[in-house]
Amino acid sequence: MSNHASESSLPVLSHADGFAASASDALLLVGRVLLGWLFLTSAWGKFMNMGGYVGYLTNLKVPNPGFFSWIGAPVEFLIGLTLILGFATRYAALVCLLFLIVATALAHRYWEYPAAQVMAQYNNFLKNLALFGGTLVLFVTGAGRFSVDRMLSKKD
């Protein structure tokens, strides 16, 4: 299936197809920045309250929470930075997918939480599924024209 405006027979869909095709690089940039910003700000919050993050991991019964807190926050920061810059985007997406699997499996098992916390954890679980979906799209599409990846590929 191609990405051409002629895909849709309905006029309104043809306009949407045409816009998506003509703005795809700009939209990939916006999507990358939004996705990356979420990881950057999450990592920053962990760095600013590492004790709280260690306590959170301890409550989740994560083995060696001090070690994993000092792994998780930098990994999350690097994911955000590389996605925003569009640098090594497909590799960053793979790391991000792995991070999301681990984080979701450890921290957002909503069915194990007390009733008062189930909805918040369920929403976090769904948020991570949405992030997983967005990250899969970036893995497939790559960073787009407005990226370090594209600048580096032109030097070859």
CSV table of N, CA and C in Angstrom, one decimal:
chain,number,residue,atom,x,y,z
A,1,MET,N,0.8,-1.2,0.0
A,1,MET,CA,0.0,0.0,0.0
A,1,MET,C,0.9,1.2,0.0
A,2,SER,N,0.6,2.2,-0.9
A,2,SER,CA,1.4,3.4,-1.0
A,2,SER,C,0.9,4.5,-0.1
A,3,ASN,N,1.6,5.6,0.0
A,3,ASN,CA,1.2,6.7,0.8
A,3,ASN,C,0.7,7.9,-0.1
A,4,HIS,N,0.2,7.6,-1.3
A,4,HIS,CA,-0.2,8.7,-2.2
A,4,HIS,C,-1.6,9.1,-1.9
A,5,ALA,N,-1.9,10.4,-2.3
A,5,ALA,CA,-3.2,11.0,-2.0
A,5,ALA,C,-4.3,10.2,-2.8
A,6,SER,N,-4.0,9.5,-3.8
A,6,SER,CA,-5.0,8.8,-4.6
A,6,SER,C,-5.6,7.5,-3.9
A,7,GLU,N,-5.1,7.2,-2.7
A,7,GLU,CA,-5.5,6.0,-2.0
A,7,GLU,C,-7.0,6.0,-1.7
A,8,SER,N,-7.6,7.1,-1.3
A,8,SER,CA,-9.0,7.1,-0.9
A,8,SER,C,-9.9,7.6,-2.0
A,9,SER,N,-11.0,7.0,-2.1
A,9,SER,CA,-12.0,7.4,-3.1
A,9,SER,C,-12.9,8.5,-2.5
A,10,LEU,N,-13.0,8.7,-1.2
A,10,LEU,CA,-13.8,9.7,-0.6
A,10,LEU,C,-13.0,11.0,-0.6
A,11,PRO,N,-13.6,12.1,-1.1
A,11,PRO,CA,-12.8,13.4,-1.1
A,11,PRO,C,-12.2,13.8,0.2
A,12,VAL,N,-12.9,13.7,1.3
A,12,VAL,CA,-12.4,14.1,2.6
A,12,VAL,C,-11.2,13.3,2.9
A,13,LEU,N,-11.2,12.0,2.6
A,13,LEU,CA,-10.1,11.1,2.9
A,13,LEU,C,-8.9,11.4,2.0
A,14,SER,N,-9.2,11.8,0.8
A,14,SER,CA,-8.2,12.1,-0.1
A,14,SER,C,-7.4,13.4,0.4
A,15,HIS,N,-8.1,14.3,0.9
A,15,HIS,CA,-7.5,15.5,1.5
A,15,HIS,C,-6.6,15.1,2.7
A,16,ALA,N,-7.1,14.2,3.5
A,16,ALA,CA,-6.3,13.8,4.7
A,16,ALA,C,-5.0,13.0,4.2
A,17,ASP,N,-5.2,12.2,3.2
A,17,ASP,CA,-4.1,11.4,2.6
A,17,ASP,C,-3.0,12.4,2.0
A,18,GLY,N,-3.5,13.4,1.3
A,18,GLY,CA,-2.6,14.4,0.7
A,18,GLY,C,-1.9,15.2,1.7
A,19,PHE,N,-2.6,15.6,2.8
A,19,PHE,CA,-1.9,16.3,3.9
A,19,PHE,C,-0.9,15.4,4.6
A,20,ALA,N,-1.2,14.2,4.9
A,20,ALA,CA,-0.3,13.3,5.5
A,20,ALA,C,1.0,13.1,4.7
A,21,ALA,N,0.8,12.9,3.4
A,21,ALA,CA,1.9,12.7,2.5
A,21,ALA,C,2.8,14.0,2.4
A,22,SER,N,2.2,15.1,2.3
A,22,SER,CA,3.0,16.4,2.1
A,22,SER,C,3.6,16.8,3.4
A,23,ALA,N,3.0,16.5,4.6
A,23,ALA,CA,3.5,17.0,5.9
A,23,ALA,C,4.2,15.9,6.7
A,24,SER,N,4.4,14.7,6.1
A,24,SER,CA,4.9,13.6,6.9
A,24,SER,C,6.2,13.8,7.7
A,25,ASP,N,7.1,14.5,7.0
A,25,ASP,CA,8.4,14.8,7.8
A,25,ASP,C,8.2,15.7,8.9
A,26,ALA,N,7.4,16.7,8.7
A,26,ALA,CA,7.1,17.7,9.8
A,26,ALA,C,6.3,17.0,10.9
A,27,LEU,N,5.4,16.1,10.6
A,27,LEU,CA,4.6,15.4,11.5
A,27,LEU,C,5.4,14.4,12.3
A,28,LEU,N,6.4,13.7,11.6
A,28,LEU,CA,7.3,12.8,12.3
A,28,LEU,C,8.1,13.6,13.3
A,29,LEU,N,8.6,14.8,13.0
A,29,LEU,CA,9.3,15.6,13.9
A,29,LEU,C,8.5,16.0,15.1
A,30,VAL,N,7.3,16.4,14.9
A,30,VAL,CA,6.4,16.8,16.1
A,30,VAL,C,6.2,15.5,16.9
A,31,GLY,N,5.9,14.4,16.3
A,31,GLY,CA,5.6,13.2,17.1
A,31,GLY,C,6.9,12.7,17.8
A,32,ARG,N,8.0,12.8,17.2
A,32,ARG,CA,9.3,12.4,17.9
A,32,ARG,C,9.5,13.3,19.1
A,33,VAL,N,9.3,14.7,18.9
A,33,VAL,CA,9.6,15.6,20.0
A,33,VAL,C,8.6,15.3,21.2
A,34,LEU,N,7.4,15.1,20.8
A,34,LEU,CA,6.4,14.9,21.9
A,34,LEU,C,6.7,13.6,22.6
A,35,LEU,N,7.0,12.5,21.9
A,35,LEU,CA,7.3,11.3,22.5
A,35,LEU,C,8.6,11.4,23.3
A,36,GLY,N,9.6,12.0,22.8
A,36,GLY,CA,10.9,12.1,23.5
A,36,GLY,C,10.8,13.0,24.7
A,37,TRP,N,10.0,14.1,24.6
A,37,TRP,CA,9.8,15.0,25.7
A,37,TRP,C,9.2,14.2,26.9
A,38,LEU,N,8.3,13.3,26.7
A,38,LEU,CA,7.7,12.5,27.8
A,38,LEU,C,8.8,11.7,28.5
A,39,PHE,N,9.7,11.1,27.8
A,39,PHE,CA,10.8,10.4,28.4
A,39,PHE,C,11.8,11.3,29.1
A,40,LEU,N,12.1,12.4,28.5
A,40,LEU,CA,13.1,13.3,29.1
A,40,LEU,C,12.5,13.9,30.4
A,41,THR,N,11.3,14.3,30.4
A,41,THR,CA,10.7,14.9,31.7
A,41,THR,C,10.5,13.8,32.7
A,42,SER,N,10.2,12.6,32.3
A,42,SER,CA,10.1,11.5,33.3
A,42,SER,C,11.5,11.2,33.9
A,43,ALA,N,12.5,11.2,33.1
A,43,ALA,CA,13.8,10.9,33.6
A,43,ALA,C,14.3,12.0,34.5
A,44,TRP,N,14.0,13.3,34.2
A,44,TRP,CA,14.4,14.4,35.0
A,44,TRP,C,13.7,14.4,36.4
A,45,GLY,N,12.5,14.0,36.4
A,45,GLY,CA,11.8,13.8,37.7
A,45,GLY,C,12.4,12.8,38.6
A,46,LYS,N,12.9,11.7,37.9
A,46,LYS,CA,13.6,10.7,38.7
A,46,LYS,C,14.9,11.2,39.2
A,47,PHE,N,15.7,11.9,38.4
A,47,PHE,CA,17.0,12.4,38.8
A,47,PHE,C,16.8,13.4,39.9
A,48,MET,N,15.7,14.2,39.9
A,48,MET,CA,15.5,15.2,40.9
A,48,MET,C,15.0,14.6,42.3
A,49,ASN,N,14.5,13.4,42.2
A,49,ASN,CA,14.0,12.7,43.4
A,49,ASN,C,14.4,11.3,43.4
A,50,MET,N,15.7,11.0,43.3
A,50,MET,CA,16.2,9.6,43.1
A,50,MET,C,15.8,8.8,44.3
A,51,GLY,N,15.8,9.4,45.5
A,51,GLY,CA,15.4,8.6,46.7
A,51,GLY,C,13.9,8.2,46.6
A,52,GLY,N,13.1,9.0,46.1
A,52,GLY,CA,11.7,8.6,45.9
A,52,GLY,C,11.6,7.5,44.8
A,53,TYR,N,12.4,7.6,43.8
A,53,TYR,CA,12.3,6.6,42.7
A,53,TYR,C,12.8,5.2,43.3
A,54,VAL,N,13.9,5.3,44.1
A,54,VAL,CA,14.4,4.0,44.7
A,54,VAL,C,13.3,3.5,45.6
A,55,GLY,N,12.7,4.3,46.4
A,55,GLY,CA,11.6,3.9,47.3
A,55,GLY,C,10.4,3.2,46.5
A,56,TYR,N,10.1,3.8,45.4
A,56,TYR,CA,9.0,3.3,44.5
A,56,TYR,C,9.4,1.9,44.0
A,57,LEU,N,10.7,1.8,43.5
A,57,LEU,CA,11.1,0.5,43.0
A,57,LEU,C,11.2,-0.5,44.2
A,58,THR,N,11.6,-0.1,45.4
A,58,THR,CA,11.6,-1.0,46.5
A,58,THR,C,10.2,-1.5,46.8
A,59,ASN,N,9.2,-0.6,46.8
A,59,ASN,CA,7.8,-1.0,47.1
A,59,ASN,C,7.3,-2.0,46.0
A,60,LEU,N,7.9,-1.9,44.8
A,60,LEU,CA,7.5,-2.9,43.7
A,60,LEU,C,8.2,-4.2,43.9
A,61,LYS,N,9.1,-4.3,44.9
A,61,LYS,CA,9.9,-5.5,45.1
A,61,LYS,C,10.9,-5.8,44.0
A,62,VAL,N,11.4,-4.7,43.3
A,62,VAL,CA,12.4,-4.8,42.3
A,62,VAL,C,13.7,-5.2,43.0
A,63,PRO,N,14.4,-6.2,42.6
A,63,PRO,CA,15.6,-6.6,43.2
A,63,PRO,C,16.7,-5.5,43.0
A,64,ASN,N,17.4,-5.2,44.0
A,64,ASN,CA,18.5,-4.1,43.9
A,64,ASN,C,18.0,-2.8,43.3
A,65,PRO,N,17.0,-2.2,44.0
A,65,PRO,CA,16.4,-1.0,43.4
A,65,PRO,C,17.3,0.2,43.2
A,66,GLY,N,18.3,0.3,44.1
A,66,GLY,CA,19.3,1.4,43.9
A,66,GLY,C,20.0,1.3,42.6
A,67,PHE,N,20.4,0.1,42.2
A,67,PHE,CA,21.1,-0.2,41.0
A,67,PHE,C,20.2,0.1,39.8
A,68,PHE,N,19.0,-0.4,39.8
A,68,PHE,CA,18.1,-0.3,38.7
A,68,PHE,C,17.6,1.2,38.6
A,69,SER,N,17.5,1.9,39.7
A,69,SER,CA,17.1,3.3,39.5
A,69,SER,C,18.2,4.1,38.8
A,70,TRP,N,19.4,3.8,39.0
A,70,TRP,CA,20.5,4.5,38.3
A,70,TRP,C,20.8,4.0,36.9
A,71,ILE,N,20.1,2.9,36.6
A,71,ILE,CA,20.1,2.4,35.2
A,71,ILE,C,18.9,3.0,34.4
A,72,GLY,N,17.7,2.9,35.1
A,72,GLY,CA,16.5,3.3,34.4
A,72,GLY,C,16.4,4.8,34.1
A,73,ALA,N,16.7,5.6,35.0
A,73,ALA,CA,16.6,7.1,34.7
A,73,ALA,C,17.5,7.5,33.6
A,74,PRO,N,18.8,7.1,33.5
A,74,PRO,CA,19.7,7.5,32.4
A,74,PRO,C,19.2,6.9,31.1
A,75,VAL,N,18.7,5.7,31.1
A,75,VAL,CA,18.2,5.1,29.9
A,75,VAL,C,17.0,5.8,29.4
A,76,GLU,N,16.1,6.2,30.3
A,76,GLU,CA,15.0,7.0,29.9
A,76,GLU,C,15.4,8.3,29.3
A,77,PHE,N,16.4,9.0,29.9
A,77,PHE,CA,16.8,10.3,29.4
A,77,PHE,C,17.4,10.1,28.0
A,78,LEU,N,18.2,9.1,27.8
A,78,LEU,CA,18.9,8.9,26.5
A,78,LEU,C,17.8,8.6,25.4
A,79,ILE,N,16.8,7.8,25.8
A,79,ILE,CA,15.7,7.5,24.9
A,79,ILE,C,15.1,8.8,24.4
A,80,GLY,N,14.7,9.7,25.4
A,80,GLY,CA,14.1,10.9,25.1
A,80,GLY,C,15.0,11.8,24.2
A,81,LEU,N,16.2,11.9,24.6
A,81,LEU,CA,17.2,12.8,23.8
A,81,LEU,C,17.3,12.3,22.4
A,82,THR,N,17.6,11.0,22.2
A,82,THR,CA,17.8,10.4,20.9
A,82,THR,C,16.5,10.5,20.0
A,83,LEU,N,15.4,10.4,20.6
A,83,LEU,CA,14.1,10.5,19.8
A,83,LEU,C,13.9,11.9,19.4
A,84,ILE,N,14.1,12.9,20.3
A,84,ILE,CA,14.0,14.3,19.9
A,84,ILE,C,14.9,14.7,18.8
A,85,LEU,N,16.2,14.3,18.9
A,85,LEU,CA,17.2,14.6,17.9
A,85,LEU,C,17.0,13.8,16.6
A,86,GLY,N,16.3,12.7,16.7
A,86,GLY,CA,16.2,11.8,15.5
A,86,GLY,C,17.6,11.2,15.3
A,87,PHE,N,18.3,10.8,16.3
A,87,PHE,CA,19.6,10.2,16.2
A,87,PHE,C,19.5,8.7,16.5
A,88,ALA,N,20.0,7.9,15.6
A,88,ALA,CA,19.9,6.4,15.8
A,88,ALA,C,18.5,6.0,16.2
A,89,THR,N,17.5,6.6,15.5
A,89,THR,CA,16.1,6.5,15.8
A,89,THR,C,15.6,5.0,15.9
A,90,ARG,N,16.0,4.2,15.0
A,90,ARG,CA,15.5,2.8,15.0
A,90,ARG,C,16.1,2.1,16.2
A,91,TYR,N,17.3,2.3,16.5
A,91,TYR,CA,18.0,1.7,17.6
A,91,TYR,C,17.4,2.2,18.9
A,92,ALA,N,17.1,3.5,19.0
A,92,ALA,CA,16.5,4.1,20.2
A,92,ALA,C,15.1,3.6,20.3
A,93,ALA,N,14.4,3.3,19.2
A,93,ALA,CA,13.1,2.8,19.3
A,93,ALA,C,13.1,1.4,19.9
A,94,LEU,N,14.1,0.6,19.5
A,94,LEU,CA,14.2,-0.8,20.1
A,94,LEU,C,14.5,-0.7,21.6
A,95,VAL,N,15.4,0.1,22.0
A,95,VAL,CA,15.7,0.3,23.4
A,95,VAL,C,14.4,0.8,24.2
A,96,CYS,N,13.7,1.7,23.5
A,96,CYS,CA,12.5,2.2,24.1
A,96,CYS,C,11.5,1.1,24.3
A,97,LEU,N,11.3,0.3,23.3
A,97,LEU,CA,10.3,-0.8,23.4
A,97,LEU,C,10.7,-1.8,24.5
A,98,LEU,N,12.0,-2.1,24.6
A,98,LEU,CA,12.4,-3.0,25.7
A,98,LEU,C,12.2,-2.3,27.1
A,99,PHE,N,12.5,-1.0,27.2
A,99,PHE,CA,12.3,-0.2,28.4
A,99,PHE,C,10.8,-0.3,28.8
A,100,LEU,N,9.9,0.0,27.8
A,100,LEU,CA,8.5,0.0,28.1
A,100,LEU,C,8.0,-1.4,28.5
A,101,ILE,N,8.5,-2.4,27.9
A,101,ILE,CA,8.1,-3.8,28.3
A,101,ILE,C,8.4,-4.0,29.8
A,102,VAL,N,9.7,-3.7,30.1
A,102,VAL,CA,10.1,-3.9,31.5
A,102,VAL,C,9.4,-3.0,32.5
A,103,ALA,N,9.3,-1.7,32.2
A,103,ALA,CA,8.6,-0.8,33.0
A,103,ALA,C,7.1,-1.2,33.3
A,104,THR,N,6.5,-1.5,32.2
A,104,THR,CA,5.0,-1.9,32.3
A,104,THR,C,4.9,-3.2,33.1
A,105,ALA,N,5.7,-4.2,32.8
A,105,ALA,CA,5.7,-5.4,33.6
A,105,ALA,C,6.0,-5.3,35.1
A,106,LEU,N,6.9,-4.4,35.4
A,106,LEU,CA,7.2,-4.2,36.8
A,106,LEU,C,6.3,-3.2,37.5
A,107,ALA,N,5.9,-2.1,36.9
A,107,ALA,CA,5.3,-1.1,37.7
A,107,ALA,C,3.8,-0.9,37.4
A,108,HIS,N,3.3,-1.4,36.4
A,108,HIS,CA,1.9,-1.1,36.1
A,108,HIS,C,1.0,-2.4,36.0
A,109,ARG,N,1.2,-3.3,36.8
A,109,ARG,CA,0.3,-4.5,36.9
A,109,ARG,C,-0.9,-4.1,37.8
A,110,TYR,N,-1.8,-3.3,37.1
A,110,TYR,CA,-2.9,-2.7,37.8
A,110,TYR,C,-3.8,-3.7,38.5
A,111,TRP,N,-3.8,-4.9,38.1
A,111,TRP,CA,-4.7,-5.9,38.7
A,111,TRP,C,-4.1,-6.4,40.1
A,112,GLU,N,-2.9,-6.0,40.4
A,112,GLU,CA,-2.3,-6.3,41.7
A,112,GLU,C,-2.4,-5.2,42.7
A,113,TYR,N,-2.9,-4.0,42.3
A,113,TYR,CA,-3.0,-2.9,43.2
A,113,TYR,C,-4.3,-2.8,44.0
A,114,PRO,N,-4.2,-2.1,45.2
A,114,PRO,CA,-5.5,-1.9,46.0
A,114,PRO,C,-6.5,-1.2,45.1
A,115,ALA,N,-7.7,-1.4,45.4
A,115,ALA,CA,-8.8,-0.9,44.6
A,115,ALA,C,-8.7,0.6,44.4
A,116,ALA,N,-8.2,1.4,45.3
A,116,ALA,CA,-8.1,2.8,45.2
A,116,ALA,C,-7.1,3.2,44.2
A,117,GLN,N,-6.1,2.3,43.8
A,117,GLN,CA,-5.1,2.7,42.9
A,117,GLN,C,-5.2,2.0,41.5
A,118,VAL,N,-6.2,1.1,41.4
A,118,VAL,CA,-6.4,0.4,40.2
A,118,VAL,C,-6.5,1.3,38.9
A,119,MET,N,-7.4,2.3,39.0
A,119,MET,CA,-7.7,3.1,37.8
A,119,MET,C,-6.4,3.9,37.4
A,120,ALA,N,-5.7,4.4,38.4
A,120,ALA,CA,-4.5,5.2,38.0
A,120,ALA,C,-3.5,4.3,37.4
A,121,GLN,N,-3.3,3.1,37.9
A,121,GLN,CA,-2.3,2.1,37.3
A,121,GLN,C,-2.8,1.6,36.0
A,122,TYR,N,-4.1,1.4,35.8
A,122,TYR,CA,-4.7,1.0,34.6
A,122,TYR,C,-4.4,2.1,33.5
A,123,ASN,N,-4.6,3.3,33.9
A,123,ASN,CA,-4.3,4.4,32.9
A,123,ASN,C,-2.8,4.5,32.6
A,124,ASN,N,-1.9,4.2,33.5
A,124,ASN,CA,-0.5,4.1,33.2
A,124,ASN,C,-0.2,3.0,32.3
A,125,PHE,N,-0.9,1.8,32.5
A,125,PHE,CA,-0.7,0.7,31.7
A,125,PHE,C,-1.1,1.0,30.2
A,126,LEU,N,-2.3,1.7,30.1
A,126,LEU,CA,-2.7,2.0,28.8
A,126,LEU,C,-1.8,3.1,28.1
A,127,LYS,N,-1.3,4.0,28.9
A,127,LYS,CA,-0.4,5.0,28.4
A,127,LYS,C,0.8,4.3,27.8
A,128,ASN,N,1.4,3.3,28.6
A,128,ASN,CA,2.5,2.6,28.1
A,128,ASN,C,2.2,1.8,26.8
A,129,LEU,N,1.0,1.3,26.7
A,129,LEU,CA,0.6,0.6,25.4
A,129,LEU,C,0.6,1.6,24.3
A,130,ALA,N,0.1,2.8,24.5
A,130,ALA,CA,0.1,3.9,23.5
A,130,ALA,C,1.5,4.3,23.1
A,131,LEU,N,2.4,4.4,24.1
A,131,LEU,CA,3.8,4.8,23.8
A,131,LEU,C,4.4,3.6,23.0
A,132,PHE,N,4.1,2.4,23.4
A,132,PHE,CA,4.6,1.3,22.6
A,132,PHE,C,4.2,1.4,21.1
A,133,GLY,N,2.9,1.7,20.9
A,133,GLY,CA,2.4,1.8,19.5
A,133,GLY,C,3.1,3.0,18.8
A,134,GLY,N,3.3,4.1,19.4
A,134,GLY,CA,4.0,5.2,18.8
A,134,GLY,C,5.5,4.9,18.5
A,135,THR,N,6.1,4.2,19.4
A,135,THR,CA,7.5,3.8,19.2
A,135,THR,C,7.6,2.8,18.1
A,136,LEU,N,6.6,1.9,18.0
A,136,LEU,CA,6.6,0.9,16.8
A,136,LEU,C,6.5,1.7,15.5
A,137,VAL,N,5.7,2.7,15.5
A,137,VAL,CA,5.6,3.5,14.2
A,137,VAL,C,6.9,4.2,13.9
A,138,LEU,N,7.6,4.8,14.9
A,138,LEU,CA,8.9,5.4,14.6
A,138,LEU,C,9.9,4.3,14.2
A,139,PHE,N,9.8,3.1,14.7
A,139,PHE,CA,10.8,2.1,14.3
A,139,PHE,C,10.6,1.8,12.8
A,140,VAL,N,9.3,1.7,12.4
A,140,VAL,CA,9.0,1.4,11.0
A,140,VAL,C,9.3,2.6,10.1
A,141,THR,N,9.0,3.8,10.5
A,141,THR,CA,9.2,4.9,9.6
A,141,THR,C,10.5,5.5,9.6
A,142,GLY,N,11.2,5.4,10.7
A,142,GLY,CA,12.5,6.1,10.9
A,142,GLY,C,12.2,7.5,11.3
A,143,ALA,N,13.2,8.3,11.4
A,143,ALA,CA,13.1,9.7,12.0
A,143,ALA,C,12.5,10.7,11.1
A,144,GLY,N,12.6,10.5,9.8
A,144,GLY,CA,12.1,11.5,8.8
A,144,GLY,C,13.3,12.4,8.4
A,145,ARG,N,12.9,13.4,7.6
A,145,ARG,CA,13.9,14.3,7.0
A,145,ARG,C,14.5,15.2,8.0
A,146,PHE,N,13.8,15.7,9.0
A,146,PHE,CA,14.3,16.6,10.0
A,146,PHE,C,14.9,15.9,11.2
A,147,SER,N,16.1,15.3,10.9
A,147,SER,CA,16.7,14.5,12.0
A,147,SER,C,18.2,14.4,11.8
A,148,VAL,N,18.9,14.1,12.8
A,148,VAL,CA,20.3,13.8,12.7
A,148,VAL,C,20.5,12.6,11.8
A,149,ASP,N,19.7,11.6,11.9
A,149,ASP,CA,19.8,10.4,11.1
A,149,ASP,C,19.9,10.8,9.6
A,150,ARG,N,19.0,11.7,9.2
A,150,ARG,CA,19.0,12.1,7.8
A,150,ARG,C,20.3,12.9,7.4
A,151,MET,N,20.7,13.8,8.3
A,151,MET,CA,21.9,14.6,8.1
A,151,MET,C,23.1,13.6,7.9
A,152,LEU,N,23.2,12.6,8.8
A,152,LEU,CA,24.3,11.7,8.7
A,152,LEU,C,24.3,10.8,7.5
A,153,SER,N,23.1,10.5,7.0
A,153,SER,CA,23.0,9.6,5.8
A,153,SER,C,23.4,10.4,4.6
A,154,LYS,N,23.3,11.7,4.6
A,154,LYS,CA,23.6,12.5,3.4
A,154,LYS,C,25.1,12.6,3.3
A,155,LYS,N,25.9,12.3,4.3
A,155,LYS,CA,27.4,12.5,4.3
A,155,LYS,C,28.0,11.2,3.7
A,156,ASP,N,27.2,10.1,3.6
A,156,ASP,CA,27.8,8.9,3.0
A,156,ASP,C,28.0,9.0,1.5
